[in-house]
Structure formats: structure tokens, C-alpha cells
């Protein structure tokens, strides 16, 4: 968090609040901005006797809530009936500069004991930077308010989805996963130059890299988990990998048991779509006890490798048998290096369908199938 800035350095608030904040009896009204400029007919007067909040503290941050507290002088403290909270997305602070003057711009909370929880998925999004400032206020008999000056401006960032939120996503994904089809290999498509580079500079071993920001905005693996992307979906009529790919005309294929077996753990990472009819599920395969396994164990729901709706590994008559969900596109992240000598590299005969690429793809926030009721 950067050092607090004085209120006069920030322009008028810009983020509207559409609903009442849960559990706090908060209402949205039009107030003066942080510079003290009153909106027309705001019905608010300034009164310097009310204490100005200072030493703002933000704690217990989740993907859609936080606790806020501050210090106040005792002078006229008993007159405080409400707190005015100015909450803005940091990166979008100028996005509504031309909005109509009657659009609500503040959150108003009854003066409850501190710390106070601010919660609401309609305006708080995960992994997003916000600024917040506070006024104290006293509601008069005629309905008008007298207010203190604004506090200093504090910056903070909301958290990623928790395991609870990811479990909600998991349950939604299970509903549409469909029946299971057999598979025998994992595969990874890239350009020829990629495989040449791996041979020349990495001793023939593909190295894990940090996952991009595709998928759900609150996913705890985006920008943090290191791994190698593989696919495992098969064509319904052939039982083999499709010949088309958005990622390159050269394909590395490896027998499924070399990456996925009883010595690996399986985790659910994400569920999303990109304004399309088909949906993607991200799974993570991590060798037991590996750094990737330790990372996932703290953050992701773990799946039973023998019994789940997406990717299974079972022994039948001494042979490992694998199945994948038919109705979702699986993206599998393997968290350790993989040597090219464990599989084969060959050119595919199909097309390079760039429209299917998920590189840094943004999730459709309006899809009812793959969104949960917390910040997008």
C-alpha cells in the first residue's frame, strides 16, 4: 500500500453504488466530493466540530469485503450518526467524469462500532485496487446532514477467490461436464521454434512458466502458479486428439500415465467462458510434495483422481485407464518440467484456429453458467 495522500489530490468520486451494503444499513445518496464541493441540492452542510477520521486501517480483506477502522478525536464524537464512505476503483477513477449529477456517488453507513465490515459483490471485485476515504456525519431533524472534512485517502487491493468461492465454481462446472470419454495422451501444441528453443537452451526439458491472466478475474492461479499447459480432449468419433489447434502446428504428445498417476494430485483451478457457448475448466496436476503441489494445497479444491467429473485415472486389470469430460474443454497445467524425450513431437495436419486461443482471455461476466455471486 502506498503512503496516504491528502484529500485535495483526488478528483470527485466516480464509482456509483447500485445497492445497499449488506448488514450495515448503508444507503446511496449524492454528497459533496472529497474536495468539499457540494452537489446542487445536496442538503449537506459542513460543520468543523465533527471529528475527522484519521489513521485509517483496512484489514480482513477478501475478494468481496473488507474491514475498516480509524481513529477520531473525542470532540463532538457523540453527535456522529453516520459515516460517509467514498470507495473507488483506482484504475477507473476518471471513467465516469461526465456522468449525470444525480448519480449516487457515496456509501452511507449508520455509525456502528469499529471495525466495520464493508461487503457487497455489486461493487467490490476480486484482485482489484481501490481507494477509500471517510467522513463523519450527523443527521439533523430535517433530514439534512452536517459533515466533517474528508479523511486521508487510503489504497488497498481486494483478494483472490478463496477455496469456498472456487468450490462454488467447481459445483457449477460439474453440472455441465457431461459424460466421460477415454483418453490415452496429453498433448501440447506450439510453433516449431518453441521446441527448437527447448532443445537448444533447456536441455530438452519444457520448463514451467507463470500462468497468464485468462479466466476468472479472481482465480488465485493467474499470474502466480508456474506450470506447463497441456490439453487432453479427444474427438468423439476417433477417440484421438483433434488435428486443429490455435497454438501452433507442432504437437508434443505424451502418454497420460507419465503425467497423471497415483503419485500426482489433481486440483480444480477455474471455470470460465469467453462469450461463447462452450466452457473451459482449468485443472492442475502436481507431483505429490512438489512446490506446485504445496501452492495448490493452500489455494485450490483437491479432486479425487479416481472419481471426479473432469479427469480420472483408474487401474483396470493392471492397466491405467483415463477418462475426460466430454462437454467442457479441459486445460491441464502440469507443475514440473517435462522432458521431450518422454513423448514425441510431430506436425499436425489440421488448421491453426486462432479464434480458440485462450491466451489472456477475459471471462464473460454476464454468463449465468460460469459465474458465482461474488465480485467478478
mmCIF file of N, CA, C and O in Angstrom, residues 37 42 86 140 142 154 215 275 333 352:
data_model
loop_
_atom_site.group_PDB
_atom_site.id
_atom_site.type_symbol
_atom_site.label_atom_id
_atom_site.label_comp_id
_atom_site.label_asym_id
_atom_site.label_seq_id
_atom_site.Cartn_x
_atom_site.Cartn_y
_atom_site.Cartn_z
ATOM 1 N N UNK A 37 -16.673 20.171 -2.499
ATOM 2 C CA UNK A 37 -17.572 20.867 -3.406
ATOM 3 C C UNK A 37 -18.935 20.204 -3.357
ATOM 4 O O UNK A 37 -19.084 19.050 -3.705
ATOM 5 N N UNK A 42 -27.824 19.187 -2.474
ATOM 6 C CA UNK A 42 -27.377 18.017 -1.732
ATOM 7 C C UNK A 42 -27.919 17.982 -0.312
ATOM 8 O O UNK A 42 -28.000 16.943 0.304
ATOM 9 N N UNK A 86 -16.300 6.873 0.779
ATOM 10 C CA UNK A 86 -16.066 7.105 -0.647
ATOM 11 C C UNK A 86 -15.136 6.009 -1.164
ATOM 12 O O UNK A 86 -13.959 5.967 -0.840
ATOM 13 N N UNK A 140 -29.602 15.566 10.795
ATOM 14 C CA UNK A 140 -30.419 16.523 11.517
ATOM 15 C C UNK A 140 -31.904 16.127 11.478
ATOM 16 O O UNK A 140 -32.315 15.242 10.717
ATOM 17 N N UNK A 142 -34.368 17.687 10.248
ATOM 18 C CA UNK A 142 -34.996 17.955 8.950
ATOM 19 C C UNK A 142 -34.470 17.042 7.840
ATOM 20 O O UNK A 142 -34.842 17.195 6.675
ATOM 21 N N UNK A 154 -6.812 6.268 1.385
ATOM 22 C CA UNK A 154 -6.062 5.029 1.566
ATOM 23 C C UNK A 154 -6.263 4.134 0.339
ATOM 24 O O UNK A 154 -7.345 4.096 -0.246
ATOM 25 N N UNK A 215 -9.250 -16.334 -17.918
ATOM 26 C CA UNK A 215 -10.194 -16.942 -16.995
ATOM 27 C C UNK A 215 -10.777 -15.983 -15.988
ATOM 28 O O UNK A 215 -10.824 -14.773 -16.194
ATOM 29 N N UNK A 275 -17.566 -15.496 -23.871
ATOM 30 C CA UNK A 275 -18.688 -15.050 -24.703
ATOM 31 C C UNK A 275 -19.011 -16.079 -25.789
ATOM 32 O O UNK A 275 -19.368 -15.732 -26.911
ATOM 33 N N UNK A 333 -2.769 -27.956 -16.352
ATOM 34 C CA UNK A 333 -1.463 -27.377 -16.025
ATOM 35 C C UNK A 333 -0.659 -28.403 -15.247
ATOM 36 O O UNK A 333 -1.094 -28.868 -14.178
ATOM 37 N N UNK A 352 -4.704 -23.986 -37.922
ATOM 38 C CA UNK A 352 -4.394 -23.240 -36.703
ATOM 39 C C UNK A 352 -5.545 -22.277 -36.452
ATOM 40 O O UNK A 352 -5.637 -21.224 -37.073
#
